[in-house]
CSV table of C-alpha atoms in Angstrom, one decimal:
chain,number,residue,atom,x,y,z
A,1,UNK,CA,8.8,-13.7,-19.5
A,2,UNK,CA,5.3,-13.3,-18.3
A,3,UNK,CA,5.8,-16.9,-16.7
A,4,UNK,CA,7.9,-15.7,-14.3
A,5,UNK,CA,4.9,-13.2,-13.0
A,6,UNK,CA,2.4,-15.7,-13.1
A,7,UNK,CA,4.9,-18.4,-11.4
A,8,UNK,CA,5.1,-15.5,-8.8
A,9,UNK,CA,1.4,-14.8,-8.5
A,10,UNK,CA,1.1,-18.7,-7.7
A,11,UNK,CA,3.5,-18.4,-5.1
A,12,UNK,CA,2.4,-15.9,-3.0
A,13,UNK,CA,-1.0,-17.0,-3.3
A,14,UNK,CA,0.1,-20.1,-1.6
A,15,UNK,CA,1.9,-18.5,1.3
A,16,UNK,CA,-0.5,-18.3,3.7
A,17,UNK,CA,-1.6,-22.1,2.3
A,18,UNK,CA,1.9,-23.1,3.3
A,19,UNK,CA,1.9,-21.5,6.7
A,20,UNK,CA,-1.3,-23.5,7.6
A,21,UNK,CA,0.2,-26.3,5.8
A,22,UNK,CA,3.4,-26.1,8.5
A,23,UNK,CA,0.7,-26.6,11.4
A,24,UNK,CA,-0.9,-29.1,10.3
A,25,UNK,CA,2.3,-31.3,9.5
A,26,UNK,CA,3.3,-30.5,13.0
A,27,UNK,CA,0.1,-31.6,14.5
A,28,UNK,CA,0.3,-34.7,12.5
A,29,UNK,CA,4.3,-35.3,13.8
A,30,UNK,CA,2.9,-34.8,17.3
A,31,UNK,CA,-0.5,-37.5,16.9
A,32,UNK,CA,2.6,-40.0,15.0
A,33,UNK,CA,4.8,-38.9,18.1
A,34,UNK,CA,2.1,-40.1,20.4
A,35,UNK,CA,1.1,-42.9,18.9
A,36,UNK,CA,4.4,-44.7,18.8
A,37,UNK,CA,5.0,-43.5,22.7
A,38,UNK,CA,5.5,-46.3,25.1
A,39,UNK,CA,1.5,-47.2,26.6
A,40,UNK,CA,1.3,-48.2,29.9
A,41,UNK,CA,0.3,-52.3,29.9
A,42,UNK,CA,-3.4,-52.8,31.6
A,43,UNK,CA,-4.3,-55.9,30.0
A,44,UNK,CA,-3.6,-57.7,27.1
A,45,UNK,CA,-6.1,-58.2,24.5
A,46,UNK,CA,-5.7,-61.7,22.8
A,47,UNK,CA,-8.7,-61.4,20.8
A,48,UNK,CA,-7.3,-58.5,18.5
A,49,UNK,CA,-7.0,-59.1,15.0
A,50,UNK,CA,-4.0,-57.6,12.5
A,51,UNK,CA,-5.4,-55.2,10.3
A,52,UNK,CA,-7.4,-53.2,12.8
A,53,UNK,CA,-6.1,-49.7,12.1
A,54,UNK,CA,-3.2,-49.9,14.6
A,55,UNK,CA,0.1,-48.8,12.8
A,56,UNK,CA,2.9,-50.4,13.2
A,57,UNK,CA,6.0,-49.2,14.7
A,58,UNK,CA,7.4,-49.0,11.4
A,59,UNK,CA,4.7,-47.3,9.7
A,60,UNK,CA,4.6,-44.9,12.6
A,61,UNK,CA,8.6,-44.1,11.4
A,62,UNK,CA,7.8,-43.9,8.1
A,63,UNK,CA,5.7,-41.5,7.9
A,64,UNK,CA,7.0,-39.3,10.5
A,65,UNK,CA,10.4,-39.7,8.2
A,66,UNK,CA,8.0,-38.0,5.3
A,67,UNK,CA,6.1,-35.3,7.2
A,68,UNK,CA,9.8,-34.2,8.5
A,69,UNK,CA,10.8,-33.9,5.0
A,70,UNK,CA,7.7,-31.9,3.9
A,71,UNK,CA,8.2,-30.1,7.1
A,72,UNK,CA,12.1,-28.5,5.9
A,73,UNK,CA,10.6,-28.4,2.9
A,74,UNK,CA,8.0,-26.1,3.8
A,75,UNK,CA,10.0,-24.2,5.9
A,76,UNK,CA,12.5,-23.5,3.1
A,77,UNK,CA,9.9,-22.3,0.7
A,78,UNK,CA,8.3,-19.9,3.6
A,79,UNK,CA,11.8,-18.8,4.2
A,80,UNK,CA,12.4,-18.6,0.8
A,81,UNK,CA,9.6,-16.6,0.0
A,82,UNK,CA,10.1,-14.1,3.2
A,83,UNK,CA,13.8,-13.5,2.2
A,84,UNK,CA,12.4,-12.4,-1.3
A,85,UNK,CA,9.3,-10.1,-0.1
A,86,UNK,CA,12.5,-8.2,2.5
A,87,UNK,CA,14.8,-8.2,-0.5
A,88,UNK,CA,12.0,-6.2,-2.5
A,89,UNK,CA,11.4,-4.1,0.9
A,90,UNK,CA,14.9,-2.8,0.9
A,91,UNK,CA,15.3,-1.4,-2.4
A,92,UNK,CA,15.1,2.6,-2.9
A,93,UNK,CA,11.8,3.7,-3.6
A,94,UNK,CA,10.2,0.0,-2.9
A,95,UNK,CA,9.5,-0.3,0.7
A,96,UNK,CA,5.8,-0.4,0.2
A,97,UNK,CA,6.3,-3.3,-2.1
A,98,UNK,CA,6.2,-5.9,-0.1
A,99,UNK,CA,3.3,-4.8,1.9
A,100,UNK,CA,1.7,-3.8,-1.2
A,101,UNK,CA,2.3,-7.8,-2.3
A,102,UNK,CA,0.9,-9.4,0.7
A,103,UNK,CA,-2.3,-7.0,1.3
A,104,UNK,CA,-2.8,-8.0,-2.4
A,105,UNK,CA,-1.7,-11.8,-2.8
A,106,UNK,CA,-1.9,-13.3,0.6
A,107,UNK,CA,-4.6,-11.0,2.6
A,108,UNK,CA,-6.4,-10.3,-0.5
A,109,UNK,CA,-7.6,-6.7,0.5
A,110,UNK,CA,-9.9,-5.1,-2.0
A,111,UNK,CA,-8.1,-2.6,-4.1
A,112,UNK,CA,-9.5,0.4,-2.7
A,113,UNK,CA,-8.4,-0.4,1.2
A,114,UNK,CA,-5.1,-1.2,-0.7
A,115,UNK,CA,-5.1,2.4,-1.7
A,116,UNK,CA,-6.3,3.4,1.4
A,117,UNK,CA,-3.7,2.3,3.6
A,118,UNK,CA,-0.4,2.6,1.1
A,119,UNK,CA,-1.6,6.0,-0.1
A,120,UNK,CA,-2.1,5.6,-3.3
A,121,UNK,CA,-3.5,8.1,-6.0
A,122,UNK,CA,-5.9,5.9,-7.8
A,123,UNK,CA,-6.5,1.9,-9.2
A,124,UNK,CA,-4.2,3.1,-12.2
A,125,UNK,CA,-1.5,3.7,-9.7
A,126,UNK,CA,-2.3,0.6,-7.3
A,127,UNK,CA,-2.1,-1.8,-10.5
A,128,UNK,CA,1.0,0.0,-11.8
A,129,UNK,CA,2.9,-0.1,-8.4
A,130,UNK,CA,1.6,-4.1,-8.4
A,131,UNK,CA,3.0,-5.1,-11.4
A,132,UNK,CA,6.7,-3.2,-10.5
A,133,UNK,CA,6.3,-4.9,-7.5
A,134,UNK,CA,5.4,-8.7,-8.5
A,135,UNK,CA,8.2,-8.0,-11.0
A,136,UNK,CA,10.9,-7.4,-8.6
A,137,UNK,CA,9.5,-10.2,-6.4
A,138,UNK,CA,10.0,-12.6,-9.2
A,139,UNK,CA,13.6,-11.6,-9.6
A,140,UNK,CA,14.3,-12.1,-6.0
A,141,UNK,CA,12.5,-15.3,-5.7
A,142,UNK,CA,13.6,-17.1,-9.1
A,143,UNK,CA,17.2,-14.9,-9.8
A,144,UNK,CA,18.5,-15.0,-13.0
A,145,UNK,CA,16.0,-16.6,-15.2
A,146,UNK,CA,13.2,-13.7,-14.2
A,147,UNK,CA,16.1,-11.0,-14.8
A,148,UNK,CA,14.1,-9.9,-18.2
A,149,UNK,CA,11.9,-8.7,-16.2
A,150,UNK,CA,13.7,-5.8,-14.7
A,151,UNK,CA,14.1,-4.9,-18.6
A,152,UNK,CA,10.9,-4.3,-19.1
């Protein structure tokens, strides 16, 4: 069952890596957007040759087709990710959880600001409160199969 935590460690590791990601696909949509915009006609060059790193129209559609998927994509698995950090949030005696996750995972705060700001009595406690947290995050995020984990 300790998959499941380490699966969950991964992700929100990669949270803020997928929020950057989610720019960068967008400022590559917009260059591929501009690129295949209509240019306004000065002169035609004869002399070009095929091949010069111009892409084509199609190319252009192509891979704006793929950054659009990796875009949803994306967004699902932030959304995904969110909606499993608030379910956490909203349990009895949890609310710091999620806070407690992203100062940890995604911020990556040393321990003692961590216990600083939540309140905590000491590293034992931070580190116990982590691992009840990451647990229930896992549950949220992957359901059913992480549900041993609640057992434990």
């Amino acid at each position: 069952m300790t998959d499941y935590l380490r699966k969950a460690e991964i992700v929100l590791k990669n949270y803020s890596l997928l929020r950057e990601s989610l720019r960068h696909i967008n400022h590559r949509i917009s260059k591929l957007t501009m690129m295949g915009a209509p240019k306004t006609l000065t002169a035609l060059d004869v002399s070009a040759v095929s091949g010069t790193g111009r892409m084509t129209t199609e190319a252009i559609l192509a891979e704006m087709a793929d950054k659009q998927a990796e875009k949803v994509a994306t967004m699902q698995t932030i959304h995904d990710i969110e909606q499993a950090l608030a379910a956490v949030a909203e349990r009895k005696e949890c609310e710091d959880y999620r806070k407690l996750l992203i100062m940890w995972y995604v911020d990556e705060l040393g321990k003692e600001q961590i216990i600083s700001i939540l309140g905590y009595s000491s590293r034992q406690s931070i580190y116990s409160h982590r691992h009840k947290a990451l647990r229930k995050f896992a549950v949220a995020y992957f359901g059913a199969k992480a549900m041993e984990l609640e057992k434990q």
